[in-house]
Short mmCIF file of C-alpha atoms and ligand atoms in Angstrom, two decimals:
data_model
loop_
_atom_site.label_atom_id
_atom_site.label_comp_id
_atom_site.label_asym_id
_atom_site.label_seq_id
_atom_site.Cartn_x
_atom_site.Cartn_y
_atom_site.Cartn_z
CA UNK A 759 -94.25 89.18 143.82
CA UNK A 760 -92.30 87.01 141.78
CA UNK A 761 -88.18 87.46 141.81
CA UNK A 762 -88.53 88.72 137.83
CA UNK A 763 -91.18 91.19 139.33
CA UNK A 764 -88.54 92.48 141.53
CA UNK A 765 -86.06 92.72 139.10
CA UNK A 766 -87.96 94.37 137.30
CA UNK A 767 -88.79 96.90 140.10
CA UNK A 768 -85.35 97.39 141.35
CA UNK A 769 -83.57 97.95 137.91
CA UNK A 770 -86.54 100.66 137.10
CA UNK A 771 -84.81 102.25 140.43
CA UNK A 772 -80.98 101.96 139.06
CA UNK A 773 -80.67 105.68 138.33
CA UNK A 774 -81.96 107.06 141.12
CA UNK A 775 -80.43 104.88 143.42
CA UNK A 776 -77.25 105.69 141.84
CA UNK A 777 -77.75 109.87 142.25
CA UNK A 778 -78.03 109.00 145.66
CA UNK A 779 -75.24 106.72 146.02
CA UNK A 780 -73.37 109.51 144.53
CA UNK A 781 -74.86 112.35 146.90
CA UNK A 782 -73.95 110.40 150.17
CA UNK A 783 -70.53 109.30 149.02
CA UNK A 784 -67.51 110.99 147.41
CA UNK A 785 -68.68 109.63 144.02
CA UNK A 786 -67.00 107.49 142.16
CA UNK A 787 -65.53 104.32 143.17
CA UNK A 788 -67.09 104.62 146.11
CA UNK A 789 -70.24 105.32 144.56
CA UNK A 790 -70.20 102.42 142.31
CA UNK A 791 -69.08 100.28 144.56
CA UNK A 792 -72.24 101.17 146.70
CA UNK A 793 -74.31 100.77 144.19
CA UNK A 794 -73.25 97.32 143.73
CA UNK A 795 -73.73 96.48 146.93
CA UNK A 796 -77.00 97.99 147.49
CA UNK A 797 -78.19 95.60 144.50
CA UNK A 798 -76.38 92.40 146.10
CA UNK A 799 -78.26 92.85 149.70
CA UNK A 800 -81.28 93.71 147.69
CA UNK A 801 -81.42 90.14 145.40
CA UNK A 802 -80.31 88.51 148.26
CA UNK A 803 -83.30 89.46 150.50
CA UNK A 804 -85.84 90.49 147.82
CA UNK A 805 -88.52 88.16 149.06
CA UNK A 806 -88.78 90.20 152.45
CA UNK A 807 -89.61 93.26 150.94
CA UNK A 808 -93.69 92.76 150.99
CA UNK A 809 -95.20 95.73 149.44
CA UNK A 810 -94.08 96.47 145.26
CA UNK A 811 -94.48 99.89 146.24
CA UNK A 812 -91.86 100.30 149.03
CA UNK A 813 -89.52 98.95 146.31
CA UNK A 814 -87.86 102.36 145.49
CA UNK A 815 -87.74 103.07 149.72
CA UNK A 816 -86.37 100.14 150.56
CA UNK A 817 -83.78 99.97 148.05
CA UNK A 818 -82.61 103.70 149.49
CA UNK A 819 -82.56 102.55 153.04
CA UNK A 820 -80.41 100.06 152.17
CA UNK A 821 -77.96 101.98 150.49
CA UNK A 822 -77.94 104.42 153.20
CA UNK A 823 -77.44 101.60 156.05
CA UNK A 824 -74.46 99.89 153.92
CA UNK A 825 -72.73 103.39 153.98
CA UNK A 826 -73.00 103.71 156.89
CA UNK A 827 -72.44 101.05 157.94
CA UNK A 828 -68.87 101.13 156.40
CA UNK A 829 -67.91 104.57 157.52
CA UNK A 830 -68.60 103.35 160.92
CA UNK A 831 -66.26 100.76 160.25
CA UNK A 832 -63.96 102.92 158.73
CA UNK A 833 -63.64 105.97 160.88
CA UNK A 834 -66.20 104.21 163.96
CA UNK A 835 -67.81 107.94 163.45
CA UNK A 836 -71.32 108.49 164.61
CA UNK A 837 -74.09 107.98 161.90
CA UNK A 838 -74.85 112.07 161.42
CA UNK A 839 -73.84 115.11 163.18
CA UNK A 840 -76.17 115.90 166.24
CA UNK A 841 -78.30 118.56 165.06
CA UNK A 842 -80.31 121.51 166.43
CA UNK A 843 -83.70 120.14 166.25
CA UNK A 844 -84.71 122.44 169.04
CA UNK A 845 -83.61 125.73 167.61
CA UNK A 846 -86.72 128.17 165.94
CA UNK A 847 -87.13 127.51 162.21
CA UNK A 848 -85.45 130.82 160.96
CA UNK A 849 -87.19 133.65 159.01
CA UNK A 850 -86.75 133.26 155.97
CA UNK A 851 -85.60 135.78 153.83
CA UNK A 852 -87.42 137.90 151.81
CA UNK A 853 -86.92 136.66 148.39
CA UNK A 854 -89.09 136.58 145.60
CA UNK A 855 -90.04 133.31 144.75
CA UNK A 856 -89.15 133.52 140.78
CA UNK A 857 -85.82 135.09 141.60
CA UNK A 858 -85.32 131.36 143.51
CA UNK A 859 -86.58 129.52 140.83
CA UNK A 860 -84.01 130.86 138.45
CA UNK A 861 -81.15 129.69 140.18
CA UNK A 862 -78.91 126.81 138.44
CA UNK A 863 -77.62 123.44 139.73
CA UNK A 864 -74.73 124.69 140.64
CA UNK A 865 -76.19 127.70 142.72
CA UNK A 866 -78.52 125.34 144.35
CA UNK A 867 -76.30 122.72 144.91
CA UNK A 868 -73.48 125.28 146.96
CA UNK A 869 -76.41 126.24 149.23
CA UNK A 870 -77.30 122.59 150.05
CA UNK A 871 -73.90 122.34 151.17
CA UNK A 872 -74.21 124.60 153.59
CA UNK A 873 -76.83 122.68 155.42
CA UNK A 874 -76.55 120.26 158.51
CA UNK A 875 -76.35 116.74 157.00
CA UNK A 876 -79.68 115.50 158.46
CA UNK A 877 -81.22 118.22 157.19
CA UNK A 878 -80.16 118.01 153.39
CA UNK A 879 -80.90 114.57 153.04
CA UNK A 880 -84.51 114.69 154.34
CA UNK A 881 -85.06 117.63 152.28
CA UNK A 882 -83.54 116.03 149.02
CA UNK A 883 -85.24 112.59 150.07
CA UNK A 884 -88.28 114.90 149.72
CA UNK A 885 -87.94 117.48 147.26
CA UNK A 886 -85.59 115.57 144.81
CA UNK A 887 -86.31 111.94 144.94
CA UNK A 888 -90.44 113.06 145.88
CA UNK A 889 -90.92 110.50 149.21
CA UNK A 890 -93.14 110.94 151.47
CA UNK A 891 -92.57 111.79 155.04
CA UNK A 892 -93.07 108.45 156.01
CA UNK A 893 -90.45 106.68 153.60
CA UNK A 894 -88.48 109.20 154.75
CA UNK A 895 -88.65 108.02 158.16
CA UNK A 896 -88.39 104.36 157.32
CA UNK A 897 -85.35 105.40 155.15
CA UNK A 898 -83.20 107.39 157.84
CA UNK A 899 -84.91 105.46 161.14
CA UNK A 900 -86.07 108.55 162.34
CA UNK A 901 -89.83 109.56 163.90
CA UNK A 902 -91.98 110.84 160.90
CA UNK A 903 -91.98 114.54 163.46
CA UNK A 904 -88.34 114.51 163.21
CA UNK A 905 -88.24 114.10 159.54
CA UNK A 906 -90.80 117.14 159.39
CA UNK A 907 -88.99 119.66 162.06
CA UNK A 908 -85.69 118.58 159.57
CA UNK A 909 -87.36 119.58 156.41
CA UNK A 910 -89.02 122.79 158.08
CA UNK A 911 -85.69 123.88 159.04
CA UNK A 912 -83.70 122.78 156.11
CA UNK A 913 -85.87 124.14 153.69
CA UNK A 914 -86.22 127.90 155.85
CA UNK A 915 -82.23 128.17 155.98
CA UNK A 916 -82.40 126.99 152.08
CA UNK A 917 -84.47 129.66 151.38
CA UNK A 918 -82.19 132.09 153.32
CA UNK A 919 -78.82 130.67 151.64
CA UNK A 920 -80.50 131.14 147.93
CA UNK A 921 -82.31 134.40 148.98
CA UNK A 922 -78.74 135.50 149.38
CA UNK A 923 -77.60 133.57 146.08
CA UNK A 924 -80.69 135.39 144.01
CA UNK A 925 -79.89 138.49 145.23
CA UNK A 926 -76.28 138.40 144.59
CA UNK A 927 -77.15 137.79 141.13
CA UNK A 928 -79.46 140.25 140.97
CA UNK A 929 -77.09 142.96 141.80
CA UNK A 930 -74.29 141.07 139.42
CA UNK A 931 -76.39 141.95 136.90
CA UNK A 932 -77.67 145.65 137.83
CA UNK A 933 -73.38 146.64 137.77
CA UNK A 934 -72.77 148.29 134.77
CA UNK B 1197 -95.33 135.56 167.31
CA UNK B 1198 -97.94 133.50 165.94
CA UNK B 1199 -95.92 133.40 162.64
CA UNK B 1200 -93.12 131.38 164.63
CA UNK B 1201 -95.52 129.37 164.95
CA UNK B 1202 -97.07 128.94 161.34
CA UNK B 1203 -93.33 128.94 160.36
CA UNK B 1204 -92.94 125.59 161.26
CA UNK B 1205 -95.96 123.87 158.84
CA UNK B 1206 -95.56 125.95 155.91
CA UNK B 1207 -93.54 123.42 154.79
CA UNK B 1208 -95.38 120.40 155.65
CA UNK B 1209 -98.10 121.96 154.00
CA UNK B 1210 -95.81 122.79 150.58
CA UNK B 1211 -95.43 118.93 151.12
CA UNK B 1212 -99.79 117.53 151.77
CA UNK B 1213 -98.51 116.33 155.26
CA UNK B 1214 -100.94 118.25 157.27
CA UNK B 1215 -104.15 117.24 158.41
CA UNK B 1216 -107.26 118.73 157.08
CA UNK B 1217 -108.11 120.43 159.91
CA UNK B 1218 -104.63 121.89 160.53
CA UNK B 1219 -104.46 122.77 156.48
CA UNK B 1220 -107.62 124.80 156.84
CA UNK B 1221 -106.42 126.97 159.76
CA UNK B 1222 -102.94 127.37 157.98
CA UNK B 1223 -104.55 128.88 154.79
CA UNK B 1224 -107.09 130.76 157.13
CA UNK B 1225 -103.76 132.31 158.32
CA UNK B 1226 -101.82 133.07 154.99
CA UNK B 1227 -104.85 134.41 153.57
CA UNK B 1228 -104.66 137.32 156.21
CA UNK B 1229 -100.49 137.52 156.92
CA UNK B 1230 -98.60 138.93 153.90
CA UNK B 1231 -95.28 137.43 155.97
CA UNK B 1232 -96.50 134.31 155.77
CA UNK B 1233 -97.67 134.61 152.23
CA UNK B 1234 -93.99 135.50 150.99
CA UNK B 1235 -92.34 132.39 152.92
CA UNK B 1236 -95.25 130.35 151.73
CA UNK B 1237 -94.07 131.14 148.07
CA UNK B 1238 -90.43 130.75 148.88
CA UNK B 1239 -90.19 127.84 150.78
CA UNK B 1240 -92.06 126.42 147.23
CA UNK B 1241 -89.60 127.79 145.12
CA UNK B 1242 -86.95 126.38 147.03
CA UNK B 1243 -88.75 122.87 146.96
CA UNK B 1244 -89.24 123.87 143.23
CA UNK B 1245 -85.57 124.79 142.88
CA UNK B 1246 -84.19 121.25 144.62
CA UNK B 1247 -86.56 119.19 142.11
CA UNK B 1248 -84.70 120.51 139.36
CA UNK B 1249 -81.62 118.84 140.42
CA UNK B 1250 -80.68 116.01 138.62
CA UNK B 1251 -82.69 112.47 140.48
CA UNK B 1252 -81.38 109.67 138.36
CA UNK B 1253 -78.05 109.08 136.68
CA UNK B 1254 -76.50 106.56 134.25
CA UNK B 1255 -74.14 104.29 136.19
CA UNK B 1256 -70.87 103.41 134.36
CA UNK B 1257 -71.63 100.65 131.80
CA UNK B 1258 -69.74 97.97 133.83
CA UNK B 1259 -71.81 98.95 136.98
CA UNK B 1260 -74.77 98.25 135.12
CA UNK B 1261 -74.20 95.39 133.25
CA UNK B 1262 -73.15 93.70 136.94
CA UNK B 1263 -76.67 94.95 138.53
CA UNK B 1264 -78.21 93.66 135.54
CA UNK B 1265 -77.02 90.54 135.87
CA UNK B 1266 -77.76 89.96 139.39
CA UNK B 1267 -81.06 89.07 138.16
CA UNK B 1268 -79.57 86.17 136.37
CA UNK B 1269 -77.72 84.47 139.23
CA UNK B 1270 -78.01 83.32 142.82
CA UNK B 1271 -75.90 86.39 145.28
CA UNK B 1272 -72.34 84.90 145.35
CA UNK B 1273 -69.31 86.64 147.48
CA UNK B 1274 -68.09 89.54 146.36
CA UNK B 1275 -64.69 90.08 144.81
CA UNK B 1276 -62.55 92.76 146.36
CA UNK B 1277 -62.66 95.97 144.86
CA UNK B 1278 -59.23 95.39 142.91
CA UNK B 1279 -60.35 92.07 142.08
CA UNK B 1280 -63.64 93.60 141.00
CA UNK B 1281 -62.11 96.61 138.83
CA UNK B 1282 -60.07 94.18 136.82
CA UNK B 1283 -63.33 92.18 136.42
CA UNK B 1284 -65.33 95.12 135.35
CA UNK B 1285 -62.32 96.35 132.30
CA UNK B 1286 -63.24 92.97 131.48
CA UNK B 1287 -67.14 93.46 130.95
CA UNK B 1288 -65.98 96.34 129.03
CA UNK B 1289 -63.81 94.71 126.72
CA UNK B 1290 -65.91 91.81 126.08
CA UNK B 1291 -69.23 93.72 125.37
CA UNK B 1292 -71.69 90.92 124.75
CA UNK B 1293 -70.64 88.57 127.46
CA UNK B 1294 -71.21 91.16 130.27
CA UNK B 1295 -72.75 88.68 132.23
CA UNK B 1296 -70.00 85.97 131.60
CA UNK B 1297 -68.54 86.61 135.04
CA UNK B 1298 -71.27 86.28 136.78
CA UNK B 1299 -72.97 82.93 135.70
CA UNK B 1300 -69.92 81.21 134.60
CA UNK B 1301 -70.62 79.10 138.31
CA UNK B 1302 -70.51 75.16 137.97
CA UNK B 1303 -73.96 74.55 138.67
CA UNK B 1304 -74.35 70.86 137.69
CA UNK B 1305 -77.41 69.67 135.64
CA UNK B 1306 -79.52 67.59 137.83
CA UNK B 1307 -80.92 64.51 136.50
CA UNK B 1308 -84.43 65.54 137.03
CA UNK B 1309 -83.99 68.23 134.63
CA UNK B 1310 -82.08 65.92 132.32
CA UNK B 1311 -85.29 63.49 132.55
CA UNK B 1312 -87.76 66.66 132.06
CA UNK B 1313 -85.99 67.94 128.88
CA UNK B 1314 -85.72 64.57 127.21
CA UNK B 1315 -89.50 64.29 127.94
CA UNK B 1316 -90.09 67.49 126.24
CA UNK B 1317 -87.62 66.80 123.23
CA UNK B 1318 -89.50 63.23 122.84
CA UNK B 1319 -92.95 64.90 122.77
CA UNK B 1320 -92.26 68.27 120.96
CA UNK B 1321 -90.03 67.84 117.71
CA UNK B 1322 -91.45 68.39 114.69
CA UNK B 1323 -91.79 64.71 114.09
CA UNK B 1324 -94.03 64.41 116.46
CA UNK B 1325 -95.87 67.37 116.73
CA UNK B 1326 -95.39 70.42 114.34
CA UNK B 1327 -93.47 73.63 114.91
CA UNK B 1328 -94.74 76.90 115.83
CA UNK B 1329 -92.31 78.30 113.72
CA UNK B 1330 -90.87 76.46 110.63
CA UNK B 1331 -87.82 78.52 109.51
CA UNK B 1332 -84.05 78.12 109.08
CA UNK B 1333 -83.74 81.93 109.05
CA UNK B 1334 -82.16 83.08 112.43
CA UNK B 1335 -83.38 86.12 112.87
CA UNK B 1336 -87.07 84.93 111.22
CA UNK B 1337 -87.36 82.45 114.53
CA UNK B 1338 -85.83 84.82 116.74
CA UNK B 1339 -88.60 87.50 116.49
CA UNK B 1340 -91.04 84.46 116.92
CA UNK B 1341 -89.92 84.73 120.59
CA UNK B 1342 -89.57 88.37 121.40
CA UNK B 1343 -92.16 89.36 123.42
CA UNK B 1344 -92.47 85.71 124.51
CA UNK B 1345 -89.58 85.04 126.65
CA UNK B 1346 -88.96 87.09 129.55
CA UNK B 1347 -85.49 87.74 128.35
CA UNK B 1348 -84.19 88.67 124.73
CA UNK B 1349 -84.26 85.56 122.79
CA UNK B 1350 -81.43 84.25 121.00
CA UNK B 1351 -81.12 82.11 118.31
CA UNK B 1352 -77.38 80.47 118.41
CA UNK B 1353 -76.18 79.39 114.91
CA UNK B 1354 -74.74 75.18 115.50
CA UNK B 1355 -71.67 74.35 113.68
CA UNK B 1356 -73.13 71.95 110.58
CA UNK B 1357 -76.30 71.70 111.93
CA UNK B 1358 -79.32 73.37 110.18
CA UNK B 1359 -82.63 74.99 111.94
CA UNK B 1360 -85.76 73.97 111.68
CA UNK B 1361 -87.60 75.60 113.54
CA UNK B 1362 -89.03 76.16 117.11
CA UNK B 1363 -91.89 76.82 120.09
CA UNK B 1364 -92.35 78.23 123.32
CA UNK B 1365 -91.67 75.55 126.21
CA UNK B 1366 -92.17 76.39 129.63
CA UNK B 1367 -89.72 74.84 132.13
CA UNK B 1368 -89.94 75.01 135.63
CA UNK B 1369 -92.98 77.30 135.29
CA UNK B 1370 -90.64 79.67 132.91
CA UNK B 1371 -91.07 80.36 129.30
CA UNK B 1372 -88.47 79.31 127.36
CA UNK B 1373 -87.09 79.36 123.46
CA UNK B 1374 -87.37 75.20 122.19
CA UNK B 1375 -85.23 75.20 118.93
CA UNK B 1376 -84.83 72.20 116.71
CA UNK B 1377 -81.86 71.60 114.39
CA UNK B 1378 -80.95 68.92 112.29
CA UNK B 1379 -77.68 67.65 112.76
CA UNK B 1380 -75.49 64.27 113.38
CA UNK B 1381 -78.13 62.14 111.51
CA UNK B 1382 -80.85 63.35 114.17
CA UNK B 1383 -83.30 65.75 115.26
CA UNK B 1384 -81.73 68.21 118.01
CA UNK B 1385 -83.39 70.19 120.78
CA UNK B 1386 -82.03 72.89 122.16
CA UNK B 1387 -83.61 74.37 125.11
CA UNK B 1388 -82.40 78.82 125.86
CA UNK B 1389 -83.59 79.92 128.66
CA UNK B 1390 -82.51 82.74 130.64
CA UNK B 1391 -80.70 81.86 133.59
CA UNK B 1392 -78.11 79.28 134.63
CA UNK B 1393 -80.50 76.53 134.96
CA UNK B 1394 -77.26 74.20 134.40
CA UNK B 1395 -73.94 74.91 133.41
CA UNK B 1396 -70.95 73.10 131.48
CA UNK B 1397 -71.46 69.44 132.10
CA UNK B 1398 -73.02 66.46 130.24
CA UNK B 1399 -75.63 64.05 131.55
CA UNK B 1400 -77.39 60.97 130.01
CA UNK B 1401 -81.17 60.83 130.47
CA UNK B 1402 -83.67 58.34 129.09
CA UNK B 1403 -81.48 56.46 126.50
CA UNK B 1404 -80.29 60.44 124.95
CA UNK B 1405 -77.48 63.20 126.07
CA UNK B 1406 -78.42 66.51 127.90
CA UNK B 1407 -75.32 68.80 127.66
CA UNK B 1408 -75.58 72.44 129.46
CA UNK B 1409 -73.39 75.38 128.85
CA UNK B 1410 -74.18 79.33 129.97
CA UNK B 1411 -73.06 81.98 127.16
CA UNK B 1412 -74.20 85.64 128.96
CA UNK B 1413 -77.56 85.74 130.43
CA UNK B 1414 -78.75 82.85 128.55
CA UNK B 1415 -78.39 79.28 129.43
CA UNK B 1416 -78.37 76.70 126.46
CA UNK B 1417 -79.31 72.85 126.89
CA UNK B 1418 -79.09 70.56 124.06
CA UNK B 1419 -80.71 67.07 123.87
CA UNK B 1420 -80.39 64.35 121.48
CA UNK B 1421 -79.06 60.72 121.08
CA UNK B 1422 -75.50 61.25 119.96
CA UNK B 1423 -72.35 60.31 122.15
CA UNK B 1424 -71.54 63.57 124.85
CA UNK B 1425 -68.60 64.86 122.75
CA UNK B 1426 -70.35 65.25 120.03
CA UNK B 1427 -72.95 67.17 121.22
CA UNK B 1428 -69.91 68.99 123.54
CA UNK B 1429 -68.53 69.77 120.40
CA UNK B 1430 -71.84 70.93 118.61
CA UNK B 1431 -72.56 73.39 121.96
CA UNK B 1432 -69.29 74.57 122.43
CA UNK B 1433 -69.16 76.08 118.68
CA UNK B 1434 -72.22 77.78 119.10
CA UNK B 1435 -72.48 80.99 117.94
CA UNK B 1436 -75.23 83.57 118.81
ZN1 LIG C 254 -98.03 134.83 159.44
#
């Protein structure tokens, strides 16, 4: 791959890289200032990334390592939140399906809040930004199984938290 | 009970991670557990639902243009973030030269590029071999290059000089834009290519002048026999 190849690549990747940069910081500044960064380290060791295809991965994981990276500088706060990983996948509720898939951004985006911070970002790595479990894994330096048991259970409580959300709605709209 | 256990790869099913063997049994399941069959068809929607959310967005402008122009330079040190936000109003204000900052380094010509560019001036204008495009039209020789160069071509206007024409040269195993104007009693080559391949200084090469100067993304080399300060003076009034 030639350096304009990579350019190429990695500029294709700007706007998704910067929806993430904006998901794992508070936005703005901070965000950009990611960004930036992420695109620095990346022309600076371009020619170690093998593979055109692990272009969009790659330029993720290193995003997510520079913020980290600097919060640990910051705050010297662990990387994520020890999770649960041995807990039973809750039951999800029962919801119908097309009541979910009415839901807006904003609805969706409250219940994503709600989940453990490992869990959301494998599950948006996945559903949102469509990796597979193995980027995933490369991404967040995690066993492929743990990126699976984090999606299983981030996706089940999802379901519960917009169950709730759908139904809510539902009922909204039954009040006279 | 055995639902618990189901519970766990409905999802990396929604998701093609299972193995055949282990997708087979799964559906064998669903097929005969309405339970299942229900979280099956949530656990999609939520996936659906999470895919709706927005995956790319448009940087500010100033955060672009300095990505973009990372392609166009070697990594330098960053500025600090005040430094930088001053630096970015500036890409905003200036519009065209967003990636002024950024290559304005003093990279000096070296003379085996001098020596390479003369060579290609000595063997390429029109008087000795004939244009690929014969034009003095701007814009008619710019759109000879697009799709040639990998970078927009630009055809600068020279103060008092007039264009002749042009043709693809390839330096360095890059394409770039060869343009030929008459000026200062001579034929003059000017050499656009798209990265700092040299920067504001002169150097004399094989009985003729090389000067270099950067203007954006594009880097512009001019060759010809005059003294340095007049060919200074012709590159510095370029306009593009
Ligand atoms: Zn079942």
């Amino acid at each position: 791959m030639t350096r304009d190849e990579f350019s190429e690549l990695a500029l294709a990747c700007l706007g998704e890289v910067t929806a993430f940069a904006r998901r794992l910081t508070p936005g703005g500044a901070d965000a950009d200032d990611l960004i930036q960064s992420t695109y620095e380290r990346a022309f600076a060791t371009w020619s170690t990334l093998r593979e055109r295809r692990a272009c969009r991965a790659w330029l993720f994981q290193i995003a997510r390592h520079l913020h980290f990276d600097r919060l640990r500088a910051v705050k010297a706060r662990p990387e994520l939140r020890l999770i649960d990983d041995d807990d039973a996948i809750p039951a999800v509720a029962t919801m119908a399906a097309d009541a979910i898939e009415r839901l807006d951004a904003r609805e969706i985006n409250a219940a994503l809040s709600h989940l453990d911070e490992a869990q959301r970002e494998a599950v948006l790595l996945c559903d949102l930004w469509g990796f597979a479990y193995d980027e995933i894994a490369a991404i967040t330096s995690v066993p492929i199984g743990t990126v699976r048991s984090r999606i299983a259970r981030g996706r089940a409580r999802l379901a519960a938290l917009l169950g709730n959300a759908a139904s809510a709605e539902q009922s909204e709209r039954r009040r006279p | 009970m055995t639902c618990d256990l189901h519970r766990a790869d409905l999802s990396a099913h929604i998701d093609g991670a299972l193995s055949p063997g282990e997708r087979v049994a799964l559906d064998e399941h669903i097929a005969a557990c309405a339970a299942c069959r229900t979280d099956f068809a949530s656990l999609r929607a939520v996936k659906h639902a999470v895919g709706r959310l927005s995956s790319r967005e448009e940087p500010p402008g100033a955060v672009r243009a300095r990505v973009e122009a990372l392609r166009f330079s070697p990594p330098r040190i960053r500025r600090h973030r005040v430094a930088w936000s001053v630096a970015a109003g500036l890409v905003l204000a200036a519009g065209a030269s967003v990636a002024f900052i950024v290559t304005s380094r003093d990279s000096s010509l070296t003379g085996e590029l001098a020596d390479i560019l003369v060579a290609d001036h000595l063997k390429s204008v029109p008087e000795a071999k004939p244009v690929e495009v014969a034009s003095s039209d701007l814009r008619v020789v710019a759109k000879f290059f697009a799709g040639k160069t990998p970078f927009e071509p630009v055809v600068p206007a020279l103060p008092g000089a007039a264009l002749v024409g042009g043709r693809l040269c390839k330096i360095e195993g890059r394409h770039v834009e060869l343009l030929f104007y008459r000026a200062l009693g001579e034929t003059l080559s000017l050499f656009v290519a798209d990265r700092p391949l040299a920067a504001s200084d002169c150097r004399a090469a094989k009985g003729h002048t090389v000067c270099g100067t950067t203007r954006g993304a594009h880097t512009l080399l001019l060759v010809g026999q005059r003294p340095r300060a007049e060919l200074r003076a012709l590159l510095d009034g370029a306009s593009l």
